Coordinates of C-alpha atoms in Angstrom, one line a residue:
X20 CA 65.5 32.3 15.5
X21 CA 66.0 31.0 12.0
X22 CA 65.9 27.3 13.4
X23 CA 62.4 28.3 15.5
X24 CA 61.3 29.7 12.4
X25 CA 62.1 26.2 10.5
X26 CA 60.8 24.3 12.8
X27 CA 57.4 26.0 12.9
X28 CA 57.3 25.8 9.0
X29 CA 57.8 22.2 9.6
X30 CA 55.3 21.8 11.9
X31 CA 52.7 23.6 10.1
X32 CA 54.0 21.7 6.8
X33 CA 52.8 18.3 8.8
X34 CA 49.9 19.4 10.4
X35 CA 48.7 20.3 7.0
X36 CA 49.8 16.8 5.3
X37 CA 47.8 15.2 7.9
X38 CA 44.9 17.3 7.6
X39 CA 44.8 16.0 4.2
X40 CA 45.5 13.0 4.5
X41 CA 43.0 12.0 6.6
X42 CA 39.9 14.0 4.8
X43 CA 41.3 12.1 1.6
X44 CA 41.2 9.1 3.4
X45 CA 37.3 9.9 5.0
X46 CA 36.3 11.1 1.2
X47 CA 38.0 7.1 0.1
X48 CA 36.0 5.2 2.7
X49 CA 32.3 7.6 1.9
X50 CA 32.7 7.1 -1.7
X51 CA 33.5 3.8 -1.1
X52 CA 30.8 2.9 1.0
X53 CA 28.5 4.9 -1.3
X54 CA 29.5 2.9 -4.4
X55 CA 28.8 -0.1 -2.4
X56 CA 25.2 0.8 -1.4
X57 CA 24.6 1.7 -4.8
X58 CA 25.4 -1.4 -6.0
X59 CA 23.8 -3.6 -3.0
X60 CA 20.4 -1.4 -4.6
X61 CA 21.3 -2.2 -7.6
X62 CA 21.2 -5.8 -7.3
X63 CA 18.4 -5.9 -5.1
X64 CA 16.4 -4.3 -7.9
X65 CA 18.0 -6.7 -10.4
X66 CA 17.4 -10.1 -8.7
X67 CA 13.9 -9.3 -7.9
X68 CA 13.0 -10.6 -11.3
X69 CA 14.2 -14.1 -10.2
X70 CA 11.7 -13.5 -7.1
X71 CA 8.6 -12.9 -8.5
X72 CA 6.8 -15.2 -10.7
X73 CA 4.6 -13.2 -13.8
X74 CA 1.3 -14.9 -15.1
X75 CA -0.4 -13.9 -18.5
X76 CA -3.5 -15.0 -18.9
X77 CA -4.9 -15.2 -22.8
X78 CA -7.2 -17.5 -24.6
X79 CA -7.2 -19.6 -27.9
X80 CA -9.7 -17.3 -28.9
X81 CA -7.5 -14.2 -28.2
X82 CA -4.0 -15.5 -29.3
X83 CA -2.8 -12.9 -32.1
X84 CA -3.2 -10.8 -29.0
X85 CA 0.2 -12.1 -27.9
X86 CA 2.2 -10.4 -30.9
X87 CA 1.3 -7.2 -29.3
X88 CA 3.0 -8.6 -26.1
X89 CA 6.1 -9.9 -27.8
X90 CA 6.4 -6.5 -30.2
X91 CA 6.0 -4.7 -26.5
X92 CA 7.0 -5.6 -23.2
X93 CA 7.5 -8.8 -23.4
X94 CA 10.9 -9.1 -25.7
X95 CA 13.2 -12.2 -25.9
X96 CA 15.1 -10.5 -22.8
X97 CA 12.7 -10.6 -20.5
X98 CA 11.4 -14.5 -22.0
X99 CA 15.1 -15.4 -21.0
X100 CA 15.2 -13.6 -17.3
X101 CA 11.9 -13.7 -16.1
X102 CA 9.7 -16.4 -14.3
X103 CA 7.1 -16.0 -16.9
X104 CA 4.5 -18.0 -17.8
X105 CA 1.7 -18.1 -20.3
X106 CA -1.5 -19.2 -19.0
X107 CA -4.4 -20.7 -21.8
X108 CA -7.3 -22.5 -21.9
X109 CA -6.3 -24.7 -24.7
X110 CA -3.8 -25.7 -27.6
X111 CA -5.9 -26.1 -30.5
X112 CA -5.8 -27.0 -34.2
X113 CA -6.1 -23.2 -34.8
X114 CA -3.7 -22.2 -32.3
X115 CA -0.3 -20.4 -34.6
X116 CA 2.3 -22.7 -32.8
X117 CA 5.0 -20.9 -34.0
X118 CA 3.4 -17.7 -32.3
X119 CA 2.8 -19.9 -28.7
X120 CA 7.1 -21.4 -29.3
X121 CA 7.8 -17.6 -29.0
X122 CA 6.8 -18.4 -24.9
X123 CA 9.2 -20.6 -22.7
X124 CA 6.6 -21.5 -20.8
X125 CA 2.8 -22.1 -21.8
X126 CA 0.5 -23.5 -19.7
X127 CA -2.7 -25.4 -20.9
X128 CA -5.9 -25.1 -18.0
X129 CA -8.5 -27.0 -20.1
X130 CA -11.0 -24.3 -18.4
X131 CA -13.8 -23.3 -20.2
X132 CA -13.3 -21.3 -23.5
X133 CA -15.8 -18.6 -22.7
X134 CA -15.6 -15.2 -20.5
X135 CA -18.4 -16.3 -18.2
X136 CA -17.5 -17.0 -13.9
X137 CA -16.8 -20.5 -14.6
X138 CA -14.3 -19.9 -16.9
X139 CA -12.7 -16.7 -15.3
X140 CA -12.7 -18.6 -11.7
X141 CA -11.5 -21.9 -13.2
X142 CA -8.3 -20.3 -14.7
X143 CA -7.3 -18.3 -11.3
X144 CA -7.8 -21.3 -9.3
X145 CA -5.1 -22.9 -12.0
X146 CA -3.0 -19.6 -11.3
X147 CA -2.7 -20.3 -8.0
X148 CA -2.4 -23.7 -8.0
X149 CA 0.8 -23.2 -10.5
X150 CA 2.8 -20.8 -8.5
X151 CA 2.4 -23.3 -5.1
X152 CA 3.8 -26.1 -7.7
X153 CA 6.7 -23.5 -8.7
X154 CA 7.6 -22.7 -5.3
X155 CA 8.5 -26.5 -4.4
X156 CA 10.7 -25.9 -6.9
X157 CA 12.3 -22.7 -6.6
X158 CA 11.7 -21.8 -3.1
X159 CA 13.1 -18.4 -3.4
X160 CA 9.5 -16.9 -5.1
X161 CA 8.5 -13.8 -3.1
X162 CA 5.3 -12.4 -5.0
X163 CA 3.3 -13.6 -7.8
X164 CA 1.6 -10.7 -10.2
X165 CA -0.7 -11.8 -12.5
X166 CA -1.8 -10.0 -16.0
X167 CA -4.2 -10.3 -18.8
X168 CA -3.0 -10.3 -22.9
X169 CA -4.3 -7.0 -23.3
X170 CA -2.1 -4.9 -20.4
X171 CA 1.2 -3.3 -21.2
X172 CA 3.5 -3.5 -18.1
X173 CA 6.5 -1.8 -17.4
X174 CA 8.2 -4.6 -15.6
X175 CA 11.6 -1.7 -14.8
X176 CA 8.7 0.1 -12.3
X177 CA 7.2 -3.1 -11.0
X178 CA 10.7 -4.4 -9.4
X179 CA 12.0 -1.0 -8.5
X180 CA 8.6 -0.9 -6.5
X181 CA 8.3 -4.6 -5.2
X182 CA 12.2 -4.3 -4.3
X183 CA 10.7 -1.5 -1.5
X184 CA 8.2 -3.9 -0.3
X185 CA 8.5 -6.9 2.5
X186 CA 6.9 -10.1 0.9
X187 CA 7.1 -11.8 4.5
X188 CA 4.3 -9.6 5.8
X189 CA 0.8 -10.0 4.0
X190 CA 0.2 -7.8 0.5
X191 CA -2.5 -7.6 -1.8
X192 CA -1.5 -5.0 -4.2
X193 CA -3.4 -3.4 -7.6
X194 CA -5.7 -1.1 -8.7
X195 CA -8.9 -0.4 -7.0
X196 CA -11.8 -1.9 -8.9
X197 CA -15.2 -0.2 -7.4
X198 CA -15.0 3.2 -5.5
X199 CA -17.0 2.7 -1.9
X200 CA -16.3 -1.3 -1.8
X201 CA -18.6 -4.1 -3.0
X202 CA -21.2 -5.3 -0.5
X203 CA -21.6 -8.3 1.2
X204 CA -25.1 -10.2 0.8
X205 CA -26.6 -10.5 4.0
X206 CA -24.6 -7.8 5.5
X207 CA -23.7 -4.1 6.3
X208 CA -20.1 -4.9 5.5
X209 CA -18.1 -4.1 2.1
X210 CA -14.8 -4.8 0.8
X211 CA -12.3 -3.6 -1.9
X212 CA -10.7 -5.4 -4.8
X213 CA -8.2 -5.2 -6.9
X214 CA -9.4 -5.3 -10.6
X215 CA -7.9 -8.0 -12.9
X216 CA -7.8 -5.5 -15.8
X217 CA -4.7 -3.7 -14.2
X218 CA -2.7 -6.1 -13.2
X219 CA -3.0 -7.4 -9.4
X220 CA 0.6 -8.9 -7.2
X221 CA 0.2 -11.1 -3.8
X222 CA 3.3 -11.5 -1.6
X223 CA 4.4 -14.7 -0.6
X224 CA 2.9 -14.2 2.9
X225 CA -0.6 -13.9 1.6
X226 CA -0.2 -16.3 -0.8
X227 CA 0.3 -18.9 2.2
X228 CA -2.8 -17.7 3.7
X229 CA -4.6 -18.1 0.8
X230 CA -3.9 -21.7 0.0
X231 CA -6.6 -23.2 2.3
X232 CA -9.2 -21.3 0.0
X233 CA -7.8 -21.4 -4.0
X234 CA -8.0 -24.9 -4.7
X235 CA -8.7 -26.2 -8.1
X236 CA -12.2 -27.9 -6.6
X237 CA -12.3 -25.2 -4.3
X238 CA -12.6 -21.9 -5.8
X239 CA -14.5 -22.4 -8.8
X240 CA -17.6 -23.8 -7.0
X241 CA -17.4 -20.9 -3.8
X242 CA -17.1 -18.3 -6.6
X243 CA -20.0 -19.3 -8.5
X244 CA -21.9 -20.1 -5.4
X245 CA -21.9 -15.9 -4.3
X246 CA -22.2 -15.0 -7.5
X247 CA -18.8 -12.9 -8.2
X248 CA -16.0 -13.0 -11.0
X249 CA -12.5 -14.3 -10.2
X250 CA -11.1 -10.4 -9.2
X251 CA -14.2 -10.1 -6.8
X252 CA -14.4 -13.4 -4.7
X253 CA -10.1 -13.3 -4.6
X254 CA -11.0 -9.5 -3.3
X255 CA -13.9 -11.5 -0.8
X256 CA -11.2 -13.9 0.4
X257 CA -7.9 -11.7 1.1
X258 CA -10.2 -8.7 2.9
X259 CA -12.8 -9.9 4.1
X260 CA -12.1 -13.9 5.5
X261 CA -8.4 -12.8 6.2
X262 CA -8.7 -9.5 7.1
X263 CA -6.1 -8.1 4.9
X264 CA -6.5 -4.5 3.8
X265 CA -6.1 -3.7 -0.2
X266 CA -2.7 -1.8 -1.3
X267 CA -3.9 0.6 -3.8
X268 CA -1.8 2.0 -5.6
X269 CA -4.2 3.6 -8.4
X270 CA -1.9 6.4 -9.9
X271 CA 0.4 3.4 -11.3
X272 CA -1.9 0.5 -11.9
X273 CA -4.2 1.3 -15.0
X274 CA -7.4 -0.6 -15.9
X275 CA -10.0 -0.6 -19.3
X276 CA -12.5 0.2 -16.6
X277 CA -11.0 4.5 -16.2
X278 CA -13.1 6.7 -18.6
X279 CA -11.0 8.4 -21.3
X280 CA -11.7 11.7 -21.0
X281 CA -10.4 11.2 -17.0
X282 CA -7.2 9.1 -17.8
X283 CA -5.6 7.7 -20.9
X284 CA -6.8 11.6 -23.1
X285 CA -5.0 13.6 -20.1
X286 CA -2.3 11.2 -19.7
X287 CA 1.2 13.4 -19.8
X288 CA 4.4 11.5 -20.6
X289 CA 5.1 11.2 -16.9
X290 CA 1.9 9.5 -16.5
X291 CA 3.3 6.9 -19.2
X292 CA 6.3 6.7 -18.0
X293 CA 5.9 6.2 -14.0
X294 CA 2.9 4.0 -14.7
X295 CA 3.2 0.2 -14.0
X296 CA 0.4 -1.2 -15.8
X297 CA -1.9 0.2 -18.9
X298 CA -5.1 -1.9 -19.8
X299 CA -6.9 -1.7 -22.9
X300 CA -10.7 -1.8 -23.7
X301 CA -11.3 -4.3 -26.9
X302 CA -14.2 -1.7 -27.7
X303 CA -12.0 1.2 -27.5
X304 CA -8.3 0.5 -28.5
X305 CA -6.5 -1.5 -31.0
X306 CA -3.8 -3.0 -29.5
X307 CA -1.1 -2.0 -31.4
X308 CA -1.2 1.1 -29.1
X309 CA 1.1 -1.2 -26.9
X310 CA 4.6 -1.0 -29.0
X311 CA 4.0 2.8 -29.7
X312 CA 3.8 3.1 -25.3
X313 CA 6.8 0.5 -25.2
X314 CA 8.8 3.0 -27.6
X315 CA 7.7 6.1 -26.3
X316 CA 9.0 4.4 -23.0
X317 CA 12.4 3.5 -24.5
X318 CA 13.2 7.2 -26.2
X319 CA 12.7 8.4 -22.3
X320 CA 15.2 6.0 -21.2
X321 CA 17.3 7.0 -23.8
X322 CA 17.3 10.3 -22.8
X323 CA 15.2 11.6 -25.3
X324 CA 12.4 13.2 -23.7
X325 CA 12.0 16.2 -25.7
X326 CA 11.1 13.5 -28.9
X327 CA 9.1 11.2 -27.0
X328 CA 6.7 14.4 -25.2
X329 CA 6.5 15.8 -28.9
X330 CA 5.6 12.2 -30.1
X331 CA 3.3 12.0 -26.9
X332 CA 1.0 15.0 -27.1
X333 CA 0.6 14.3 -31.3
X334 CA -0.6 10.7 -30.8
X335 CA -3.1 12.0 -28.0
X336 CA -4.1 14.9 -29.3
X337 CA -5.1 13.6 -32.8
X338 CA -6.9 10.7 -31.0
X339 CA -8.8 13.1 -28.8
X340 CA -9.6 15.5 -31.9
X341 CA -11.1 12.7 -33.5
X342 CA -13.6 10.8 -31.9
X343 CA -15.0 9.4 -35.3
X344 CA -12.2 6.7 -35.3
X345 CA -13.3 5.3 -31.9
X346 CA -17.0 4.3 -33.1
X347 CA -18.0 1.4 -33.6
X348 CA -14.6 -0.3 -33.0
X349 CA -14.0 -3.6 -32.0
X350 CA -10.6 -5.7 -30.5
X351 CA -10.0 -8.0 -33.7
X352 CA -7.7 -10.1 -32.3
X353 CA -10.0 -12.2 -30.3
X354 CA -12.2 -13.8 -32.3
X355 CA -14.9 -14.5 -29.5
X356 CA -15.8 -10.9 -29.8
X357 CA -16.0 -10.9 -33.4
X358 CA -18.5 -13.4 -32.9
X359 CA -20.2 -11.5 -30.5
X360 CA -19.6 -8.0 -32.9
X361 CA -21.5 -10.2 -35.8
X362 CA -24.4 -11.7 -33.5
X363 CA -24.9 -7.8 -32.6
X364 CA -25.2 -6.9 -35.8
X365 CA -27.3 -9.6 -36.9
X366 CA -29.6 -8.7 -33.8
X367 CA -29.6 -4.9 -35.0
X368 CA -30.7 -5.9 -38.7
X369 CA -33.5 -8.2 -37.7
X370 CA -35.0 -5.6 -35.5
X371 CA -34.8 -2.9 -38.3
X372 CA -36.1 -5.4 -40.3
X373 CA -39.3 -5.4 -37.7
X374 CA -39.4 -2.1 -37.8
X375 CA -39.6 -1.6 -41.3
X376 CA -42.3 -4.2 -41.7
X377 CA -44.0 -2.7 -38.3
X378 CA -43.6 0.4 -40.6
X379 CA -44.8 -0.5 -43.9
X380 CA -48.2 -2.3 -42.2
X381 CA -49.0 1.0 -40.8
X382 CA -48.8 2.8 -43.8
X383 CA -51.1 0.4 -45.5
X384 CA -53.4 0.8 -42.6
X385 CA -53.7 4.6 -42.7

């Protein structure tokens, strides 16, 4: 009896051991397998930076625009790890060189200085043409996102949501520019496009389909000839020749274009913080609102987000409760609008000055 007794205690004394043994070694091989997906996500988050290429378009008339950009999201990291390049017009005798150094890459379009089709046209045609050039080289380029000097983008949001997406199938991906579509002349049809002042990305599929159509001699003269900016013909092209369908994503791309009282004024920090893009109206915002968005962006990622929401709501709220400091504003670090700000000013002081006299020859009259 003693011995049966033993022998059972034995028994049950295995039977347990392998019990355990076996669920440690199941627990081993999930956790393992975990860890390893983890990290496969990890890197496939990471290395999309070295597969999409990043344009930013400025202008010599704009360029103390680009300290914003450096003092924002566009730091010494992201110079070094990123496929980034800065697109101009022109290096000129007034151009701070030691401002344009700051860039490993800056390329020169010799478009037209102005903000007219020609000019707007002439530069994405250039855009294009530079990313088929920088594909022969690194052949590994899977999407190509453009921007202008005066967006904030939060590059950690763009790859975690460009690592989702398939850049062998055709994608045309920004912000919505016109609700209800633009119309075609001589036709019933409309089609979308993405605005230019949020940001706009093309996968490498599309961007093959394009080709044919964004030549250098190409584009310019078929955007001029139907009469549309850059963001509207490319929007022509992608939907309505090739028949591919506008990703908007409208909640994460932001343009100039949204009213303030129905975006950036009811923003929460979640807003700022999920957002991919954030443009800026010259006549609305100084830019130095893009370091205080990069910071607020960094104390989240720190895990404070009790002192950036405090931060958040004070910055918003005082710039809601007083309109006053929005009047009559102007963006001061392009000095094509200044020049336009002055001949507006000149314009409104020579009709006063009409008036006045229109004024005093009545008075004489009566």
């Amino acid at each position: 009896m003693q011995r049966y007794t033993r022998r059972y205690t034995l028994y049950f004394r295995l039977v347990i051991f392998l019990f355990l043994s076996i669920n440690f070694c199941l627990l081993l091989f999930f956790t393992t397998n975990q860890n390893r997906n983890s990290h496969f996500s990890f890197n496939k988050t990471t290395n999309i930076a070295n597969r999409i290429v990043l344009f930013v378009r400025t202008s010599h008339n704009c360029q103390s625009r680009l300290n914003y950009l450096l003092q924002s999201w566009i730091s010494r990291n992201v110079l070094k790890k990123s496929n980034l390049y800065l697109i101009t017009d022109r290096i000129s005798t007034i151009t701070n060189l030691t401002l344009l150094n700051s860039f490993h890459n800056v390329i020169q379009t010799h478009c037209p200085e102005t903000h007219n089709r020609i000019d707007l046209c002439c530069k994405t045609a250039y855009e294009f043409q530079l990313f088929y050039s920088l594909n022969k080289i690194k052949s590994n380029l899977e999407w190509l996102c453009r921007f202008d000097d005066d967006q904030y983008v939060n590059l950690n949001n763009l790859y975690k949501y460009l690592s989702q997406i398939n850049a062998s199938k055709p994608y045309y991906i920004g912000r919505t520019s016109i609700n209800g579509g633009l119309k075609i002349s001589n036709s019933n049809r409309t089609y979308s496009f993405a605005t230019y002042g949020a940001g706009v990305c093309f996968s490498h599929a599309l961007l093959k389909q394009l080709r044919p159509h964004v030549n250098i001699k190409i584009l310019p003269r078929n955007c001029i000839k139907r009469g549309l900016s850059d963001d509207a013909y490319i929007g022509y092209l992608i939907e309505f020749v090739l028949n591919v369908s506008l990703t908007a994503i409208n909640d994460r791309f932001h343009s100039h274009l949204e009213k303030l009282d129905k975006s950036f004024r009811n923003y929460s920090l979640d807003d700022l913080f999920h957002g991919i893009t954030f443009g800026f109206s010259w006549d609305r915002y100084k830019l130095d609102w893009l370091p205080i968005i990069h910071h607020l962006i960094n104390l989240i990622n720190q895990n404070q987000y009790e002192t950036a929401n405090h931060l958040w709501l004070f910055l918003r709220n005082y710039e809601k409760e007083h309109p006053e400091n929005l009047k009559d504003k102007y963006d001061e670090s392009c000095i094509s609008y200044q020049r336009l700000r002055n001949q507006s000013i000149e314009l409104q002081m020579r009709k006063n000055k009409k008036i006045i006299q229109h004024s005093k020859k009545h008075i004489r009259r009566s």
